[in-house]
XYZ file of N, CA, C and O in Angstrom:
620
model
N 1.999 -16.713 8.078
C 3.390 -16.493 7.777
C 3.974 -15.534 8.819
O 3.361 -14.493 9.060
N 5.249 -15.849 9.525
C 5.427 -14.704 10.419
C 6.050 -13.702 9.592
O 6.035 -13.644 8.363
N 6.713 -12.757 10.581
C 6.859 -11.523 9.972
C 8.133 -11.596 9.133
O 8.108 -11.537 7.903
N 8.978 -11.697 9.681
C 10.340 -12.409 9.098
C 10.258 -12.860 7.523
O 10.795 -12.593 6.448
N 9.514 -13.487 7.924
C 9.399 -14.624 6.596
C 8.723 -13.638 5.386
O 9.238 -13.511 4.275
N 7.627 -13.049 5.764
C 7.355 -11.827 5.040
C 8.634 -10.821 4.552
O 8.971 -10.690 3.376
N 9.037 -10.390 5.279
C 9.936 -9.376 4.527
C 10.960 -10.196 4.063
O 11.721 -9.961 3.124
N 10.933 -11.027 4.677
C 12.731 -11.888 3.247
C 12.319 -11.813 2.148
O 13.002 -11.421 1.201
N 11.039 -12.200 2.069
C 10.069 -12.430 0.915
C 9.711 -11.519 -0.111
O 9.540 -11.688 -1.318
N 9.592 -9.994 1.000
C 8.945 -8.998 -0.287
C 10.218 -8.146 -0.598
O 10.011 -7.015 -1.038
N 11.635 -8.592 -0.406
C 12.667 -8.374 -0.623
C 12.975 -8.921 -1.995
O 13.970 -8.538 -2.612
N 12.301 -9.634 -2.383
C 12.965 -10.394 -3.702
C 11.727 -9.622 -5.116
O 11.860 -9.917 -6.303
N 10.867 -8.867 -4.709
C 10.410 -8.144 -5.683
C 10.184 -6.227 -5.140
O 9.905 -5.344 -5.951
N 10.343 -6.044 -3.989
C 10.713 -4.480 -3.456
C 11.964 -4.198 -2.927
O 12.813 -5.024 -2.593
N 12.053 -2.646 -2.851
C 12.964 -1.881 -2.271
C 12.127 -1.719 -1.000
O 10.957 -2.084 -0.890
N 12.975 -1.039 0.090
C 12.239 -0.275 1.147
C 12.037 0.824 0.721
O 11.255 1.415 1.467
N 12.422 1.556 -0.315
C 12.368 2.764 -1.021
C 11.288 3.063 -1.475
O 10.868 4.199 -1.697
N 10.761 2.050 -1.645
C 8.708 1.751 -2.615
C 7.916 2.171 -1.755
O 6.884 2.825 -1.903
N 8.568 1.663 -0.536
C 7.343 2.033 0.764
C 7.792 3.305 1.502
O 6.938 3.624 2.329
N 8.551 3.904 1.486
C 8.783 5.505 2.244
C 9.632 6.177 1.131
O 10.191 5.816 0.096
N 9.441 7.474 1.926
C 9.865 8.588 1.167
C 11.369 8.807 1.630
O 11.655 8.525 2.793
N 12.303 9.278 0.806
C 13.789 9.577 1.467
C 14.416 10.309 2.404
O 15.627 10.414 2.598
N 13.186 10.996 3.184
C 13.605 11.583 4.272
C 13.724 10.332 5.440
O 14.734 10.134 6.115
N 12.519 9.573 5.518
C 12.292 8.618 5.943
C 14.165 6.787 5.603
O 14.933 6.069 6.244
N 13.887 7.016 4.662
C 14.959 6.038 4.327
C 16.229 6.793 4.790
O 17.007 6.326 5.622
N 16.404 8.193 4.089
C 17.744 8.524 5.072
C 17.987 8.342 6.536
O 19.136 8.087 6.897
N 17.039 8.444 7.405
C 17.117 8.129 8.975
C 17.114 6.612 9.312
O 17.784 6.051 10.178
N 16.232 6.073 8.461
C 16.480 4.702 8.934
C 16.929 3.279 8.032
O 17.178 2.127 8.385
N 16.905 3.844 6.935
C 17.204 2.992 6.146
C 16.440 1.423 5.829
O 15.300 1.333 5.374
N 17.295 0.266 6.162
C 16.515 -0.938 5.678
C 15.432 -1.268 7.253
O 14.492 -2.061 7.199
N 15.814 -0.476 8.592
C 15.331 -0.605 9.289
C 13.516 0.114 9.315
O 12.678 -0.145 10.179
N 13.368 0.806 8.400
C 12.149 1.585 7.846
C 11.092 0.100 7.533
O 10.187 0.449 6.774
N 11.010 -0.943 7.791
C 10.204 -2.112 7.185
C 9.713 -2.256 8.840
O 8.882 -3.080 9.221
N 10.304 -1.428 9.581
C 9.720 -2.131 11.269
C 8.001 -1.252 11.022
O 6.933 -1.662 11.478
N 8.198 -0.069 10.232
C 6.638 0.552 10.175
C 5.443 0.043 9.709
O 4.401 0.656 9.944
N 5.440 -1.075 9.030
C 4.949 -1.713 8.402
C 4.256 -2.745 8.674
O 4.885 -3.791 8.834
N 2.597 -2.776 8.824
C 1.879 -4.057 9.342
C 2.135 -5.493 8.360
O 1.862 -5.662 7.171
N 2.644 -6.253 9.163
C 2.636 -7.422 8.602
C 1.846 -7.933 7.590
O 2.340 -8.428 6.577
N 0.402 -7.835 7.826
C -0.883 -8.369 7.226
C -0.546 -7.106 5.581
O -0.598 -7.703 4.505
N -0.293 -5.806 5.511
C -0.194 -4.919 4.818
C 0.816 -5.779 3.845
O 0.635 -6.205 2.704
N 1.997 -5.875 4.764
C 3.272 -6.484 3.647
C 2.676 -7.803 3.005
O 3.194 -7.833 1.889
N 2.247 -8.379 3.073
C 2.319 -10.001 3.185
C 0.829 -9.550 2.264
O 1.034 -9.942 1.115
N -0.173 -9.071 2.323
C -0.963 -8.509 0.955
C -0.887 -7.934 0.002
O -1.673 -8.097 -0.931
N 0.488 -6.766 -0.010
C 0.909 -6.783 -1.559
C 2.069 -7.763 -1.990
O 2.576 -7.691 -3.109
N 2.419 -8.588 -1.139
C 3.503 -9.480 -1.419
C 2.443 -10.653 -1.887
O 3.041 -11.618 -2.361
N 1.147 -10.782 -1.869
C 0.481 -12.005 -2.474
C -0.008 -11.280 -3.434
O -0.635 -12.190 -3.977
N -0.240 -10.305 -4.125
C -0.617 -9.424 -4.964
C 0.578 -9.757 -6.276
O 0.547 -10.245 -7.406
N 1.448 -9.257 -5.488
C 2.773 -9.438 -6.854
C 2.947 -10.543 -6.934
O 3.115 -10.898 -8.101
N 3.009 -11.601 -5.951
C 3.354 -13.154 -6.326
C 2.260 -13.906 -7.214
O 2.506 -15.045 -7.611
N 0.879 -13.186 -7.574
C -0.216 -13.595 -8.158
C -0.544 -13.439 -9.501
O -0.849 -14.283 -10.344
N -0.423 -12.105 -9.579
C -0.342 -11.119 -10.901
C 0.808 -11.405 -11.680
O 0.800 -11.328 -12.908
N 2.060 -11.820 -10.828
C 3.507 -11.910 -11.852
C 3.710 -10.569 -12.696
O 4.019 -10.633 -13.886
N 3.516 -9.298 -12.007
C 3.621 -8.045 -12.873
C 4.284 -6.881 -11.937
O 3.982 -6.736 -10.752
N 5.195 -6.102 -12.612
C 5.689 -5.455 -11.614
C 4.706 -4.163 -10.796
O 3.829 -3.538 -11.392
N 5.001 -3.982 -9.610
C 3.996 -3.366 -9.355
C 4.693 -1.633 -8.752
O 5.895 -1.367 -8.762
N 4.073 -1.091 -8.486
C 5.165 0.772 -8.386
C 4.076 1.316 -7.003
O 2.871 1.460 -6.798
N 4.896 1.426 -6.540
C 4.473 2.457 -5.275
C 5.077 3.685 -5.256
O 4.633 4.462 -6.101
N 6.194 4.215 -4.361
C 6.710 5.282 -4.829
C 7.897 4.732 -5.962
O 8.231 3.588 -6.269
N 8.336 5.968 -6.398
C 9.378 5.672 -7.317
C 10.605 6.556 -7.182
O 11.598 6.378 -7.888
N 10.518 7.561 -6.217
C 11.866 8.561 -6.214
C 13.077 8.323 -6.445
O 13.929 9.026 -6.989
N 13.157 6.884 -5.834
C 14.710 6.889 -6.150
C 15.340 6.641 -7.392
O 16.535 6.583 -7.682
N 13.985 6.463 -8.290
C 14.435 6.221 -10.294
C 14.374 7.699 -10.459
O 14.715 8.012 -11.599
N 14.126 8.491 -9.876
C 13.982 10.067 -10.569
C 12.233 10.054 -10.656
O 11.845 10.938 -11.419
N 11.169 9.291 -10.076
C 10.161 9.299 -10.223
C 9.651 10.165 -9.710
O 10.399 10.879 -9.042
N 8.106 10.552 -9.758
C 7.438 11.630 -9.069
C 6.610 11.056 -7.884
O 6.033 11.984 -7.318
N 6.328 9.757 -7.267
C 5.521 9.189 -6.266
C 7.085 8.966 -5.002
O 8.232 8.522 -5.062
N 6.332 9.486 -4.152
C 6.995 9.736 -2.967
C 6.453 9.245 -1.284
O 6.964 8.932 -0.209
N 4.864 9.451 -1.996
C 4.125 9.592 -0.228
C 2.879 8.363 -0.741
O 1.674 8.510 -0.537
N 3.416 7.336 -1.337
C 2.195 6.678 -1.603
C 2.685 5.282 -0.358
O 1.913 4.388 -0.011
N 3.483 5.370 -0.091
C 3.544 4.564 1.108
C 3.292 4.960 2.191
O 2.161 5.396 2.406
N 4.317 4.932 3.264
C 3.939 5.713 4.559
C 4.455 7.209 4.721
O 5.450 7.668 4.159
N 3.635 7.866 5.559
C 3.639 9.330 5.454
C 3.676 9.498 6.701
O 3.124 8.789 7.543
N 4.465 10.642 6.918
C 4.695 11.140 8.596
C 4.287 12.737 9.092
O 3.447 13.372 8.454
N 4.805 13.176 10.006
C 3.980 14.286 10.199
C 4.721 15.393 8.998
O 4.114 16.375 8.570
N 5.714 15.131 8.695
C 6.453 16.444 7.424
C 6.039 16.071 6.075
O 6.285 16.861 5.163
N 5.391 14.876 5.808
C 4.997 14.526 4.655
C 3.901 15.755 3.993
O 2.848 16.124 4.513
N 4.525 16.265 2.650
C 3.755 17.257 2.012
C 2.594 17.023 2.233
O 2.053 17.854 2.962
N 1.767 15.925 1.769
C 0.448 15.529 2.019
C -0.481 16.208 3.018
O -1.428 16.991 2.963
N 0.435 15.350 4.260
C 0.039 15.646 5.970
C 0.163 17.056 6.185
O -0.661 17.648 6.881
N 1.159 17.660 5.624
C 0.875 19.149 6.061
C 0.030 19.940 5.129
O -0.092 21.155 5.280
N -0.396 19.468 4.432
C -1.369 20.668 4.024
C -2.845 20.294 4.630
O -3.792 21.080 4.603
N -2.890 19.120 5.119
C -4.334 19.158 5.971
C -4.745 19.831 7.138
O -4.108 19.634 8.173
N -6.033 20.852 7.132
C -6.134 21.751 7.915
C -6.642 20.944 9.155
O -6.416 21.449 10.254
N -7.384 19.598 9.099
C -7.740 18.853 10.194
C -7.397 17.940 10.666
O -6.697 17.310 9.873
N -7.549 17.235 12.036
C -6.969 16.006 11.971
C -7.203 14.628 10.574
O -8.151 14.080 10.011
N -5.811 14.579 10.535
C -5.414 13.560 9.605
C -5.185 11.906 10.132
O -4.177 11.628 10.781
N -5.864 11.206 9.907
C -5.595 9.858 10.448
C -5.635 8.734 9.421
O -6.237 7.664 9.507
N -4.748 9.267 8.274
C -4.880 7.736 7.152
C -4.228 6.751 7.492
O -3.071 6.977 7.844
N -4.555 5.802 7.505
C -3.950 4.275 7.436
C -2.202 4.244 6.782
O -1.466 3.278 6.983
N -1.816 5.338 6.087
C -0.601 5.512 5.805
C -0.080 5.804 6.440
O 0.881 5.049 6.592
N -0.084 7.141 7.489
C 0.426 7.280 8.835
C 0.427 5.984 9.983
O 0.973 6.179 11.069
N -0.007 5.086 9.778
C 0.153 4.018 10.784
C 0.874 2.848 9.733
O 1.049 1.743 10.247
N 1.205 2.982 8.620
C 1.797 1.800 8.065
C 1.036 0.438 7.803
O 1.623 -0.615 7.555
N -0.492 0.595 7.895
C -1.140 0.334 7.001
C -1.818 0.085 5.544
O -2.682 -0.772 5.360
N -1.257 1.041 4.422
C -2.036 1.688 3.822
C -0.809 1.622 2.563
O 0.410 1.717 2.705
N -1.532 1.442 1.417
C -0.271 1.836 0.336
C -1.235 2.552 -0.863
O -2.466 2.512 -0.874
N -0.639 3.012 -1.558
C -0.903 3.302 -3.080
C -0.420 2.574 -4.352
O 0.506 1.859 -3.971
N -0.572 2.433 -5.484
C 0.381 1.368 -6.118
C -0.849 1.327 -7.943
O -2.016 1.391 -8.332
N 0.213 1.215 -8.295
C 0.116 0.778 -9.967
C 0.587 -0.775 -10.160
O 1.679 -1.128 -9.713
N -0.363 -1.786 -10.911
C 0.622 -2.500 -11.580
C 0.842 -2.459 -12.859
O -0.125 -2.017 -13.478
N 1.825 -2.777 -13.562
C 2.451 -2.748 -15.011
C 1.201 -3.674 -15.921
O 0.786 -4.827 -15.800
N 0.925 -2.765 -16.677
C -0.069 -3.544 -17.262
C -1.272 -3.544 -17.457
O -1.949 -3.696 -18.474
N -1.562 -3.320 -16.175
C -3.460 -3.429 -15.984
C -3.918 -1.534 -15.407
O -3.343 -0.498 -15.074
N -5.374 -2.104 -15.613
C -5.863 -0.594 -14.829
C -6.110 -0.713 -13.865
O -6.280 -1.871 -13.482
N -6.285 0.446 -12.858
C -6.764 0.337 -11.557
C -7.677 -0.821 -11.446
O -7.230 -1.892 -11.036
N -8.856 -0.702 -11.761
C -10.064 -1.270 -11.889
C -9.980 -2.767 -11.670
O -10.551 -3.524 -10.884
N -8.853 -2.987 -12.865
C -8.829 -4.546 -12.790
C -8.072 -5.086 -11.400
O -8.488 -5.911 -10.586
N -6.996 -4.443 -11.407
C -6.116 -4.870 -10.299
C -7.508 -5.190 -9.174
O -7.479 -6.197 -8.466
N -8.610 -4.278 -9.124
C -9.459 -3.866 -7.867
C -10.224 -5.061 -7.888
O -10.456 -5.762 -6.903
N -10.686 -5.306 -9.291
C -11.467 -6.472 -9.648
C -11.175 -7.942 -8.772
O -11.839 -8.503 -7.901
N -9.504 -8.378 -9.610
C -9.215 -9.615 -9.485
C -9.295 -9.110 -7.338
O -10.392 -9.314 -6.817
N -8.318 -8.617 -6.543
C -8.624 -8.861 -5.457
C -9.993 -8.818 -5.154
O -9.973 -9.454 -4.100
N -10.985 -8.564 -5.306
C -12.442 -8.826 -5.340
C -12.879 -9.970 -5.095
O -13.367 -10.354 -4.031
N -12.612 -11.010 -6.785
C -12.562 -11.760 -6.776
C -11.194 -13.075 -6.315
O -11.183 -14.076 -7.031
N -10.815 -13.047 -5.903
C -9.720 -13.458 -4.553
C -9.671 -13.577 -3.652
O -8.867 -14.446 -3.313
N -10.322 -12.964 -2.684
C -10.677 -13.266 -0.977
C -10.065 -14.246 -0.207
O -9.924 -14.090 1.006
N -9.687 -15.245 -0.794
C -9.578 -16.893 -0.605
C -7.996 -16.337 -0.465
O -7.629 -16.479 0.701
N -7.154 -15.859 -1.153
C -6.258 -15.703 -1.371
C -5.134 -14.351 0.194
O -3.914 -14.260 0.334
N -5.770 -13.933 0.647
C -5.524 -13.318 1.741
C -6.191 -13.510 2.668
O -7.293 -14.050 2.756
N -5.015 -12.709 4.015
C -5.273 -13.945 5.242
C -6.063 -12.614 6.107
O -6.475 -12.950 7.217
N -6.269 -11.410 5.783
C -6.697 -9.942 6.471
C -7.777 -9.588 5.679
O -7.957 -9.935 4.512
N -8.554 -8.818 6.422
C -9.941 -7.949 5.500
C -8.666 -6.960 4.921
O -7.539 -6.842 5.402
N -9.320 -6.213 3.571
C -8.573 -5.387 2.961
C -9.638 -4.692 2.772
O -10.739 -5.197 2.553
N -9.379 -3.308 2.848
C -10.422 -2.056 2.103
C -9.777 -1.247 1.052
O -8.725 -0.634 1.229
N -10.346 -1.265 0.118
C -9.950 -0.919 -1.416
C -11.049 0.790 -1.538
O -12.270 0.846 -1.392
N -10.301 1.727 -1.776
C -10.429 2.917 -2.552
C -11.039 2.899 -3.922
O -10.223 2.671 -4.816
N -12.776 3.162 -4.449
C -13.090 2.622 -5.724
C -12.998 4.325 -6.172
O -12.192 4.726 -7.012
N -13.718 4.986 -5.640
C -14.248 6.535 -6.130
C -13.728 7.937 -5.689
O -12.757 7.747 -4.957
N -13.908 8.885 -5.795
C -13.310 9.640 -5.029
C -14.136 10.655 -5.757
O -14.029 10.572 -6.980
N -14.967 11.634 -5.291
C -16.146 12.445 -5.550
C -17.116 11.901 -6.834
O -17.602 12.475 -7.809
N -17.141 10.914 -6.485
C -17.573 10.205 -7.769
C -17.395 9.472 -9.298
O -18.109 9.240 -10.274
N -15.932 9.249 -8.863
C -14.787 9.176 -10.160
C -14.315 8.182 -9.955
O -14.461 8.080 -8.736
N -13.801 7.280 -10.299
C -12.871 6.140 -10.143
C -11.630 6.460 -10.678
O -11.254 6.986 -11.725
N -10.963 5.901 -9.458
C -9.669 6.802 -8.995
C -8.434 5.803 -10.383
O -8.917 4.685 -10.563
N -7.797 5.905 -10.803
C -6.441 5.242 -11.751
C -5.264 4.659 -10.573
O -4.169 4.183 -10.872
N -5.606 4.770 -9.689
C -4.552 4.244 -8.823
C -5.229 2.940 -8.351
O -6.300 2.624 -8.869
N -4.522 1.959 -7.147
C -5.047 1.335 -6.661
C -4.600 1.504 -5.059
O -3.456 1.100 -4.849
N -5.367 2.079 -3.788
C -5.595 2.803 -2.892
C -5.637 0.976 -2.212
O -6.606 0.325 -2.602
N -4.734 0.317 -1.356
C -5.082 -0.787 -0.202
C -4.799 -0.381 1.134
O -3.659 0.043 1.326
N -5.725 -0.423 2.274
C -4.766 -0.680 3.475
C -6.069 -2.166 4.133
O -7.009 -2.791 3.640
N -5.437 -2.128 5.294
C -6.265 -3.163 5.999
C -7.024 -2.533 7.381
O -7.361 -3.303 8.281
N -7.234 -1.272 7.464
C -8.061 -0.847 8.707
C -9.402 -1.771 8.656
O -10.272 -1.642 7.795
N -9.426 -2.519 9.488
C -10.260 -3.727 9.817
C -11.694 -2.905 10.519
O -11.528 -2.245 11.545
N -12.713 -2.979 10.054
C -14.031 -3.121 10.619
C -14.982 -3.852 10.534
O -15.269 -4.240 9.402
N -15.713 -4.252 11.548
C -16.158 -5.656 11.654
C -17.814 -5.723 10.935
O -18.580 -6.677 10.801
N -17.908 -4.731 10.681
C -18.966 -4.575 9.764
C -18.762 -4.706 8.119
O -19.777 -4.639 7.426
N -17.764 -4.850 7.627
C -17.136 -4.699 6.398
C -16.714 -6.185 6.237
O -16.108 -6.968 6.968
N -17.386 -6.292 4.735
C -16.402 -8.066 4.538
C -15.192 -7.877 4.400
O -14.504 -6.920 4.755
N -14.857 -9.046 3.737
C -13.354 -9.363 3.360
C -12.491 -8.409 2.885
O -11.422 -8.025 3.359
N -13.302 -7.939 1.510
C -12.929 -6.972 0.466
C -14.166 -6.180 0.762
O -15.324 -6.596 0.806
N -13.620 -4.698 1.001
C -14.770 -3.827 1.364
C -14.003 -2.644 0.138
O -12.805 -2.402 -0.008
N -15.040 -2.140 -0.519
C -14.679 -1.078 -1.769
C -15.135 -0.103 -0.999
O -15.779 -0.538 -0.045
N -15.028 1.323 -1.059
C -15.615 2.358 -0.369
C -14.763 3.604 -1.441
O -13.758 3.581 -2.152
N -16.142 4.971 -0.958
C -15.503 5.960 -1.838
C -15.807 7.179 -0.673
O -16.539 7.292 0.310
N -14.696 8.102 -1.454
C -14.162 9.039 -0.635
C -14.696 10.279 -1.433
O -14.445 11.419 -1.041
C-alpha cells in the first residue's frame, strides 16, 4: 500500500493528535503524519481494521493523561529525564503505545502473534518489563534480522 493511501486510510479511525503530543501538533499540525514510518501507520491501521475496536494512544486533546505514547522529541518529558543516550523507536516515528477498548494488553499481544499473515513488516512487541507484563500494548517495527515476524521481548 503506498503511503498516501495509508494515511487517507488511518484518517477515517485517528486524529494526528493520537500520534503526537501538542507541542508537536501546534508547530505542525496535520503535517505531523510526515514523522511517521509507513510500515508503523499501515500496522496499527490493520490492527484497528481487524479488531473493529477503538483503539487510544495519546488522548490529550479529550482532557486525557497520555501524551508521549506516540512520537517523542528531544523536550518530551520522557526524553528529558533520561540520564543516557536515549534511542527509542518513538523518537524516530517508529514506535507507538496504545490500548484497545475492550481487551487486555495480553490479548491484543496474543491475536498479533497469532496474525503474522496479516502484516506486511516484522513488528516487535513489548511483553515484560522487570518481569511484569506490562497493561499497555508497546509496537514499533525496528527490524532485526535475527528476530521473526512477531518478536516479543522484555525490558
Amino acid at each position: 500500500m503506498i503511503r498516501e493511501q495509508v494515511i487517507n486510510q488511518i484518517k477515517n479511525y485517528f486524529k494526528i493528535q493520537e500520534f503526537v503530543d501538542q507541542e508537536v501538533y501546534s508547530l505542525y499540525g496535520q503535517r505531523s503524519w510526515r514523522y511517521f514510518d509507513t510500515y508503523l501507520l499501515n500496522s496499527i491501521l490493520t490492527i484497528r481494521k481487524e479488531l473493529e475496536k477503538p483503539i487510544t494512544i495519546n488522548n490529550w486533546l479529550w482532557g486525557g493523561n497520555f501524551s508521549q505514547r506516540g512520537l517523542r522529541h528531544n523536550k518530551s518529558e520522557i526524553v528529558m529525564k533520561k540520564t543516557r543516550p536515549y534511542l527509542s523507536a518513538h523518537l524516530m516515528g517508529k514506535a507507538i503505545d496504545f490500548d484497545v477498548k475492550g481487551m487486555k494488553a495480553q490479548e491484543v499481544r496474543n491475536w498479533i502473534v497469532q496474525n503474522p499473515h496479516k502484516f506486511n513488516c516484522k513488528i516487535r512487541l513489548e511483553n515484560k518489563i522487570n518481569n511484569k507484563p506490562i497493561n499497555w500494548v508497546h509496537l514499533d517495527i525496528v527490524e532485526e534480522k535475527q528476530n521473526p515476524k512477531i518478536y516479543l521481548f522484555n525490558i
